mmCIF file of C-alpha atoms and ligand atoms in Angstrom:
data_model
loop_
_atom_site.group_PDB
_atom_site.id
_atom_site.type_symbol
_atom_site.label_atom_id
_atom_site.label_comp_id
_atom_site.label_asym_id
_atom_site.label_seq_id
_atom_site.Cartn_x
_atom_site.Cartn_y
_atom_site.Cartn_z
ATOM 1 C CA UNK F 1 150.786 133.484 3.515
ATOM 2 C CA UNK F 2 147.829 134.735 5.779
ATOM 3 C CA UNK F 3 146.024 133.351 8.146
ATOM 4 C CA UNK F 4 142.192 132.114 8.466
ATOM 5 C CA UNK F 5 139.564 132.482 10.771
ATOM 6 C CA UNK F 6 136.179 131.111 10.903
ATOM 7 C CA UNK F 7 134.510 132.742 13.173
ATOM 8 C CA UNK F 8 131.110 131.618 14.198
ATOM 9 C CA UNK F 9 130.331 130.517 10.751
ATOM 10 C CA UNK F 10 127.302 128.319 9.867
ATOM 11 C CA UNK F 11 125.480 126.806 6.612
ATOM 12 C CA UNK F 12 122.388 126.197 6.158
ATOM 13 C CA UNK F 13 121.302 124.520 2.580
ATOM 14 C CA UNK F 14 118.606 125.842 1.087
ATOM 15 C CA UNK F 15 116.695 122.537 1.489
ATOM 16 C CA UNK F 16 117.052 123.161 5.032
ATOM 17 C CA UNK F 17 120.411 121.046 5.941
ATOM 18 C CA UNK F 18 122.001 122.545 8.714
ATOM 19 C CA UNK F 19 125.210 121.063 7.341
ATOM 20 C CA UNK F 20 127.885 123.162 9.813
ATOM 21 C CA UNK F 21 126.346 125.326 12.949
ATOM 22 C CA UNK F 22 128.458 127.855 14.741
ATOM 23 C CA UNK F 23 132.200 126.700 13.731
ATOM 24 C CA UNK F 24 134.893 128.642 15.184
ATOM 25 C CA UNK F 25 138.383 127.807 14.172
ATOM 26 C CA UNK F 26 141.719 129.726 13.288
ATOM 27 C CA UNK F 27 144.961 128.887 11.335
ATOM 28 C CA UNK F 28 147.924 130.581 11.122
ATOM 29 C CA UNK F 29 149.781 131.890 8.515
ATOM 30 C CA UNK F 30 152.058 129.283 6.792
ATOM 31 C CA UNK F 31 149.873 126.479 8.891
ATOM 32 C CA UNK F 32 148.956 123.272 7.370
ATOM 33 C CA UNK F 33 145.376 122.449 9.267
ATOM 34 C CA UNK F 34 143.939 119.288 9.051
ATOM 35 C CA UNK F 35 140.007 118.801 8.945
ATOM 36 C CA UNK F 36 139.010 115.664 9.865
ATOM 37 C CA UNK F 37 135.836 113.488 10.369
ATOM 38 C CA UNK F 38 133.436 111.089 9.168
ATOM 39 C CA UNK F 39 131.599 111.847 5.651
ATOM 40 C CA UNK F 40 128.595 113.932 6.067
ATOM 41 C CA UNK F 41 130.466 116.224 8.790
ATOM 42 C CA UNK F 42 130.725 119.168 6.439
ATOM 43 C CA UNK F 43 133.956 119.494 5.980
ATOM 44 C CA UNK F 44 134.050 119.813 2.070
ATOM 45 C CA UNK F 45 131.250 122.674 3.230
ATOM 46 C CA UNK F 46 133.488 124.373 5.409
ATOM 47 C CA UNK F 47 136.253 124.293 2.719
ATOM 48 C CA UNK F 48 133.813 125.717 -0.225
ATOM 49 C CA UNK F 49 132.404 128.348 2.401
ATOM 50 C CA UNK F 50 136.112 129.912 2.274
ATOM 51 C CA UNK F 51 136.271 129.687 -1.135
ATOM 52 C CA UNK F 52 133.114 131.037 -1.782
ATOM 53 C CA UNK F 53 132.090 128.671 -4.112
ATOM 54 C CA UNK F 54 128.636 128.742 -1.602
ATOM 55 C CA UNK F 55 128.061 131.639 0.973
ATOM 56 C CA UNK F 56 127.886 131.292 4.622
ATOM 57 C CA UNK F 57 124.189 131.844 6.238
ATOM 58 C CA UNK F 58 126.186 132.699 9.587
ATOM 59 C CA UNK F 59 129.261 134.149 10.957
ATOM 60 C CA UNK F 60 132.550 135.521 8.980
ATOM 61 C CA UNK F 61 135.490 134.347 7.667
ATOM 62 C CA UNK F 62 138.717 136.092 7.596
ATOM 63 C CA UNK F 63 141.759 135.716 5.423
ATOM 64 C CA UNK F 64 144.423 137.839 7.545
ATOM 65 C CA UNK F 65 142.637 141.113 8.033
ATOM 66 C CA UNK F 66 139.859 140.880 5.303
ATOM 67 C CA UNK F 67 135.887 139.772 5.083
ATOM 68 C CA UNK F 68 136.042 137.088 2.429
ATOM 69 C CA UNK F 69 132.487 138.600 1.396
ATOM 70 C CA UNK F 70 134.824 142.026 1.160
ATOM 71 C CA UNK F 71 136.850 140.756 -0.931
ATOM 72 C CA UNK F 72 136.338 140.915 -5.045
ATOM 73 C CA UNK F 73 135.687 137.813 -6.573
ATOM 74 C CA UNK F 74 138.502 137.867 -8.905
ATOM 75 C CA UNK F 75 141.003 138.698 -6.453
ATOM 76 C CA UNK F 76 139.965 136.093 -3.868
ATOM 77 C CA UNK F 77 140.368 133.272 -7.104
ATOM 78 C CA UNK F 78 143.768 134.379 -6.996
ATOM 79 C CA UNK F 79 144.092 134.448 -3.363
ATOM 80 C CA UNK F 80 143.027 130.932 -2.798
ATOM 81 C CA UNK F 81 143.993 127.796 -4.738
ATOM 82 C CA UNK F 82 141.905 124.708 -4.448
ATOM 83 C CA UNK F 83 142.623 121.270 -4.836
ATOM 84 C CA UNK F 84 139.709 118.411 -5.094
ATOM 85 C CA UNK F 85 139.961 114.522 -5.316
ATOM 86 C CA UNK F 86 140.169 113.168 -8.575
ATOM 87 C CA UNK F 87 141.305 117.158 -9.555
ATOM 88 C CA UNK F 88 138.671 118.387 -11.970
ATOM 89 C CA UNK F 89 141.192 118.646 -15.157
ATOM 90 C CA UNK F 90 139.985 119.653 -18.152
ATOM 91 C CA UNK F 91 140.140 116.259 -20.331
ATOM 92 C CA UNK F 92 140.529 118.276 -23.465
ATOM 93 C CA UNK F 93 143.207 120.517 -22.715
ATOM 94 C CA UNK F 94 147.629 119.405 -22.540
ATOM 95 C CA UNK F 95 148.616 119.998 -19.120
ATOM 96 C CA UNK F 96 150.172 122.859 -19.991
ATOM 97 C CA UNK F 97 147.406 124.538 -20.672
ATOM 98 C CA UNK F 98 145.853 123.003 -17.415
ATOM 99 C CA UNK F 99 148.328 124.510 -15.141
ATOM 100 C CA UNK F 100 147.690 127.970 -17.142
ATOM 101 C CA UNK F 101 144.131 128.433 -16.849
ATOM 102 C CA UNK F 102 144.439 130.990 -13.690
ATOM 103 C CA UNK F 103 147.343 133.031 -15.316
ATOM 104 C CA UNK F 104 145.118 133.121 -18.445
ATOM 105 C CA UNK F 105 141.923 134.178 -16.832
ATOM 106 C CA UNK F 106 144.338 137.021 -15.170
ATOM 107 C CA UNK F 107 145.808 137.827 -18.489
ATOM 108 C CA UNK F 108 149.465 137.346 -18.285
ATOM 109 C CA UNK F 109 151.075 137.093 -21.145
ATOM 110 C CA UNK F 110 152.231 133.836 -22.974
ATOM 111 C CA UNK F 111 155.791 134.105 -22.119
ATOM 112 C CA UNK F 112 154.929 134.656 -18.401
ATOM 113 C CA UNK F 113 152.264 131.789 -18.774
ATOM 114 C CA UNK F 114 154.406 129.777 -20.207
ATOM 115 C CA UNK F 115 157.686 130.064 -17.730
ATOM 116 C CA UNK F 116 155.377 130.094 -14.978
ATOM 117 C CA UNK F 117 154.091 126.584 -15.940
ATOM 118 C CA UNK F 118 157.060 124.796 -16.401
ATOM 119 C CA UNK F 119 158.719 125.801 -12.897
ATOM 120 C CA UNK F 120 155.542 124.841 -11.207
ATOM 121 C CA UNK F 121 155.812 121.312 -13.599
ATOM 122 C CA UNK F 122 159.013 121.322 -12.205
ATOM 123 C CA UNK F 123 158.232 122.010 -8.710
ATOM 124 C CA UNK F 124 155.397 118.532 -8.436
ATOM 125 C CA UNK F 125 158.377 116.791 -10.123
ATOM 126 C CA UNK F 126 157.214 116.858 -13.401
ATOM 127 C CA UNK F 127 159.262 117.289 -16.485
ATOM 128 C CA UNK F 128 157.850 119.885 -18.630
ATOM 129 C CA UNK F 129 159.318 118.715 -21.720
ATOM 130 C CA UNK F 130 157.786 115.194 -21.225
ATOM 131 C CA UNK F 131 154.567 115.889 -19.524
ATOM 132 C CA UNK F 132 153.657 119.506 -20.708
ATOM 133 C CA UNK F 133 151.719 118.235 -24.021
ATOM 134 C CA UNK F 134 149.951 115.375 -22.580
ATOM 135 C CA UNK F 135 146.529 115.243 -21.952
ATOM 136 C CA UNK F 136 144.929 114.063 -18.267
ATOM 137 C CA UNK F 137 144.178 110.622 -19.693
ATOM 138 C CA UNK F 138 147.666 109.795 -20.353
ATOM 139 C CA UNK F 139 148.809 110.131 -16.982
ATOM 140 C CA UNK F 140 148.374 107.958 -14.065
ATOM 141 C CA UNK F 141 146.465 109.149 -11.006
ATOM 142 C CA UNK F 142 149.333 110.403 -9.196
ATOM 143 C CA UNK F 143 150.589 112.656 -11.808
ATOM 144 C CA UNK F 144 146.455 113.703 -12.561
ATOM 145 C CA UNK F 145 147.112 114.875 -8.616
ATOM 146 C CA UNK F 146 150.389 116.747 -9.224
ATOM 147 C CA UNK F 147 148.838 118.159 -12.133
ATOM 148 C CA UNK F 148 146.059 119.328 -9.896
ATOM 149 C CA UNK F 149 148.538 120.655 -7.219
ATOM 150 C CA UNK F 150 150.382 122.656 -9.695
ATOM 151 C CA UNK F 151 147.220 124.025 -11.251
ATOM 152 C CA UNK F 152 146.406 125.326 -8.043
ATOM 153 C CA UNK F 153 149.472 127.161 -6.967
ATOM 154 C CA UNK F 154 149.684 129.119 -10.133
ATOM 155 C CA UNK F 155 148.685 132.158 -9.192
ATOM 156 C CA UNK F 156 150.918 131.821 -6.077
ATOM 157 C CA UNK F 157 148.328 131.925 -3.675
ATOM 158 C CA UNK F 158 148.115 132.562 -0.265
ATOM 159 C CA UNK F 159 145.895 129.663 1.022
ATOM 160 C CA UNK F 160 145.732 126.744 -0.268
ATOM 161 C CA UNK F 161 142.462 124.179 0.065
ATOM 162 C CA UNK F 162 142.532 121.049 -0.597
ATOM 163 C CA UNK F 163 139.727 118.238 -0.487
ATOM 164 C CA UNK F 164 140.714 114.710 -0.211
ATOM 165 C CA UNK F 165 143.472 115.293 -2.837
ATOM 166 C CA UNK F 166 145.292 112.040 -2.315
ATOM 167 C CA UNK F 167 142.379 109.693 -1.613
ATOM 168 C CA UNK F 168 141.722 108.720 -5.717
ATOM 169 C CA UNK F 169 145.684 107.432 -6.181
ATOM 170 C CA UNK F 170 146.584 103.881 -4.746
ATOM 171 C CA UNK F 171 147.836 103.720 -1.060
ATOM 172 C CA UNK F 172 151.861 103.427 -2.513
ATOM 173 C CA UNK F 173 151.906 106.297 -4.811
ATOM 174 C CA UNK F 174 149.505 107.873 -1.996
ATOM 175 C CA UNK F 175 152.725 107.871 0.358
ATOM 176 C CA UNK F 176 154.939 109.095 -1.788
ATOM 177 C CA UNK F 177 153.049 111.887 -2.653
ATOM 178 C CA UNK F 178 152.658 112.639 0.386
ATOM 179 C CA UNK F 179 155.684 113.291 1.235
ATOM 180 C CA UNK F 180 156.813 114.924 -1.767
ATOM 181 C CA UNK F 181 153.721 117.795 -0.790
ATOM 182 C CA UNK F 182 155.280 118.298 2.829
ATOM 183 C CA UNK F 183 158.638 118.971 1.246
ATOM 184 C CA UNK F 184 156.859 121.361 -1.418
ATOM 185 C CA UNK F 185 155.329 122.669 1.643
ATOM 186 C CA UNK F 186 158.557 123.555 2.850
ATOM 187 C CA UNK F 187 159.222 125.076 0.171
ATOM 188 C CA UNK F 188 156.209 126.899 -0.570
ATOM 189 C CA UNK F 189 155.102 128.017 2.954
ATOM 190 C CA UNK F 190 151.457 128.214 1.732
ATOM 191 C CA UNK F 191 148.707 128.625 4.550
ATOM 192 C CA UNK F 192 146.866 124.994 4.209
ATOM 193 C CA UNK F 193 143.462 123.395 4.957
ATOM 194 C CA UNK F 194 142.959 119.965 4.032
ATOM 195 C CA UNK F 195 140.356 117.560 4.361
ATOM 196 C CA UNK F 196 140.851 113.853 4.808
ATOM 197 C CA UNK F 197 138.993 111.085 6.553
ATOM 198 C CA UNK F 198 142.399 109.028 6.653
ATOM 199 C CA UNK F 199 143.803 109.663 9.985
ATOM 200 C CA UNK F 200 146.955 108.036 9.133
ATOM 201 C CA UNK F 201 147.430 110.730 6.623
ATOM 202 C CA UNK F 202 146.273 113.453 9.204
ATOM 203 C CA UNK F 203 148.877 112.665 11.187
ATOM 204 C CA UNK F 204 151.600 112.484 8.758
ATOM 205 C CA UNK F 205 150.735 115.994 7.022
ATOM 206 C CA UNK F 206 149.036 118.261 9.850
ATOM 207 C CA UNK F 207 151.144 120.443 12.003
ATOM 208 C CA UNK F 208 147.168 120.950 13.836
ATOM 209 C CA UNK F 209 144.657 118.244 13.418
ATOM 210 C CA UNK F 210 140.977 119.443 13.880
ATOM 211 C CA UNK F 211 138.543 116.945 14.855
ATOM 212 C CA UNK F 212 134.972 117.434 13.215
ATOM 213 C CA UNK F 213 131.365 115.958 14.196
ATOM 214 C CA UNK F 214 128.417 116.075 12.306
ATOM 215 C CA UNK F 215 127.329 119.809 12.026
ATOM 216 C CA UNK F 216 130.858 121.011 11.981
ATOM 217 C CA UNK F 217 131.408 120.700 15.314
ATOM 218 C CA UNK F 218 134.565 120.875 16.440
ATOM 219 C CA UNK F 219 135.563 117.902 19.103
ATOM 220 C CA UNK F 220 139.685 118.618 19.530
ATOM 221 C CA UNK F 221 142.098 120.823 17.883
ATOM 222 C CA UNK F 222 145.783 120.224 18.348
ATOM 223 C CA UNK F 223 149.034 118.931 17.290
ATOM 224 C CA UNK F 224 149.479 115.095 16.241
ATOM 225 C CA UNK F 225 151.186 114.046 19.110
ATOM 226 C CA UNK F 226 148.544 115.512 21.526
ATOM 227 C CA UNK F 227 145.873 114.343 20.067
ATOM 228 C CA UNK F 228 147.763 110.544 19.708
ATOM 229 C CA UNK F 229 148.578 111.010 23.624
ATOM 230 C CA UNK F 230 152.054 111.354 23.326
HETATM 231 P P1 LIG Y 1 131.863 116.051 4.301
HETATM 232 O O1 LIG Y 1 132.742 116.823 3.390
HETATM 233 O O2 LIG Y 1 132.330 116.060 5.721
HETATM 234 O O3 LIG Y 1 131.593 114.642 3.827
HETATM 235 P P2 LIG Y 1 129.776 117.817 3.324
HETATM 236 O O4 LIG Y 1 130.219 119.180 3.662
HETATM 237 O O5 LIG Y 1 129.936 117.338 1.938
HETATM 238 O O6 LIG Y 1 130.434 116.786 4.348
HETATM 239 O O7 LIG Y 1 128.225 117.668 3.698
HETATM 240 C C1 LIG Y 1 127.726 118.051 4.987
HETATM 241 C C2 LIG Y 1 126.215 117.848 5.011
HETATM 242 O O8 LIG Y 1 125.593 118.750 4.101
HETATM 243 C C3 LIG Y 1 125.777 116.450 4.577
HETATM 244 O O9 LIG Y 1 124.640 116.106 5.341
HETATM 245 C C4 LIG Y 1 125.419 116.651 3.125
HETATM 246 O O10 LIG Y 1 124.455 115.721 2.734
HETATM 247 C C5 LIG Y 1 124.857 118.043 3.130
HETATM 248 N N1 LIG Y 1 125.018 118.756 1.850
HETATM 249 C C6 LIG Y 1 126.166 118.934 1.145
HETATM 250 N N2 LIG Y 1 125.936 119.649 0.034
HETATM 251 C C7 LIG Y 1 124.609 119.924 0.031
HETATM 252 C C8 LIG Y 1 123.750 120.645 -0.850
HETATM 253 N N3 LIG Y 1 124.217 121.234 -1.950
HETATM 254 N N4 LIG Y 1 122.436 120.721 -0.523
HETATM 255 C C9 LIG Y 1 121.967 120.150 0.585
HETATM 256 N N5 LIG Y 1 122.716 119.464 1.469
HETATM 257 C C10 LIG Y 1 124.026 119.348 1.190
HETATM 258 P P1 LIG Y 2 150.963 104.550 -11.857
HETATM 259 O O1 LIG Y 2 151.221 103.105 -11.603
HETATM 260 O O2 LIG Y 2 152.047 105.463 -11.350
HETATM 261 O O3 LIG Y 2 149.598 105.036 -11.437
HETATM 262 P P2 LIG Y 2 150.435 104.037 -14.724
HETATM 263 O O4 LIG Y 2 150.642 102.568 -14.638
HETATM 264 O O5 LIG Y 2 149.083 104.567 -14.986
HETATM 265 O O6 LIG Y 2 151.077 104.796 -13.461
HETATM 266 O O7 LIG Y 2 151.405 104.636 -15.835
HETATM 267 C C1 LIG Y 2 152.798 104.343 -15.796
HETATM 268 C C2 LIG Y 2 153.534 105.328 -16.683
HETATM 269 O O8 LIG Y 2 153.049 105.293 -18.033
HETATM 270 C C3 LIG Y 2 153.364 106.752 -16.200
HETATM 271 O O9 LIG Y 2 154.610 107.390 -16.242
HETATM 272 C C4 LIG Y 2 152.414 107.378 -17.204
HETATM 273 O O10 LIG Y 2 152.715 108.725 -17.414
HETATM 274 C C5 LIG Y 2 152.667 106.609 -18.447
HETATM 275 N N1 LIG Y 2 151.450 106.515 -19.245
HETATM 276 C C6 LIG Y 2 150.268 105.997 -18.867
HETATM 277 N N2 LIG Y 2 149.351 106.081 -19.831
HETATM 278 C C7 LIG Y 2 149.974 106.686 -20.881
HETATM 279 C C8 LIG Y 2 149.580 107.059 -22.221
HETATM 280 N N3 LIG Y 2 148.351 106.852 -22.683
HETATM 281 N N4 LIG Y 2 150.492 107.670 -22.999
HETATM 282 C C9 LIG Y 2 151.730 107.898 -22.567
HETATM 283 N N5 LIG Y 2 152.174 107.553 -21.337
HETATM 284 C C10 LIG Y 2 151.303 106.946 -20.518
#
């Protein structure tokens, strides 16, 4: 795991939405940060500016001791794993073949591929045998999710992101999932940032919660029980 730090960092859209100004914010290795705050806030901005899926306009982020901008494209894919709500599965491809699209694009070969997917299967508590061949439409949301989970560690990354990954699955299946990610957390030890607007499940998952307002900016950044007054 590394850590993250956002460090001044800004974006500006190019139709002139200042959608995060001057953010400042670091999380340690093996962390699980929780961004949280009312739609609009820019938190799914803040998440795609690590990613680089869209540059910042200001400031830096760091992933341990390395510029994100430093760091080649292909490498940084691998670094970072990224989770979205309602996952973003490829409807025409088996699960399998889901879970092996980032050891694919690195090249590793079949065999690799192939082992690789089945622990991770195995890991979201999914049998391999049963669920490898199926498709995203014959699953129900939650699995769609653990799909998406295990898609997203396959490279082993360092950092995970994830944005809103439980809020498509119903509030029961939302629990349990829940708490079957803090014990692959425990497991996994990955450096986390996840965005939610569910404080309920802020508190549940976040050893730090960070409080966003429109623009990014940040209101409180703590632990659960000091931001709950305890
Ligand atoms: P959140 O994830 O907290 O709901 P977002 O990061 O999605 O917030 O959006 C933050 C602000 O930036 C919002 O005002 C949104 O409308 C705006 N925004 C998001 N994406 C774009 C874009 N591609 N172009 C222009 N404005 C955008
Ligand atoms: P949930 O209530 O957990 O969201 P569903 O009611 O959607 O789940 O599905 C219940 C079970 O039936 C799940 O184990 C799912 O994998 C299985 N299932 C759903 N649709 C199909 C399908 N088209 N083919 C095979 N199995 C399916």
């Amino acid at each position: 795991a590394a850590s993250i730090t956002l460090d001044g960092i800004g974006k500006r859209y190019p139709d002139g939405t200042e959608a995060v100004r001057g953010l400042s914010l670091h999380v340690d290795a093996g962390e699980l940060v929780v961004l949280i705050g009312p739609s609009g806030c820019g938190k799914s901005t803040v998440l795609r500016m690590i990613n680089r899926l869209i540059e910042p306009t200001a400031g830096r982020i760091m992933l341990g001791d390395s510029d994100v901008t430093r760091v080649d494209p292909v490498k940084l894919r691998r670094q970072i794993g990224y989770v979205i709500q309602n996952v973003g599965l490829f409807p025409h491809q088996t699960v399998a073949a889901n879970v092996a699209t980032v050891p694919r694009l690195l090249g590793w070969s079949t065999d690799r591929a192939r082992g690789r997917v089945a622990e991770l299967l195995e890991l979201v508590g999914l049998d391999p045998a049963q669920f490898g061949r199926r498709y995203p439409h014959e699953l129900s949301g939650g699995q769609r999710q653990r799909v998406g989970v295990a898609r997203a560690l396959a490279a082993d990354p360092v950092v995970l992101l994830m944005d809103e990954p439980f809020s498509a699955v119903d509030p029961i299946v939302r629990t349990r999932l829940q708490e079957e990610f803090l014990r692959l957390q425990a497991e996994v030890r990955k450096t986390i940032v996840l965005v939610t607007h569910d404080l309920d499940e802020a508190v549940r998952l976040g050893d730090r919660i960070a409080v966003l307002s429109e623009g990014g900016r940040l209101e409180q950044y703590d632990q659960p029980a000091v931001l709950l007054g305890d």
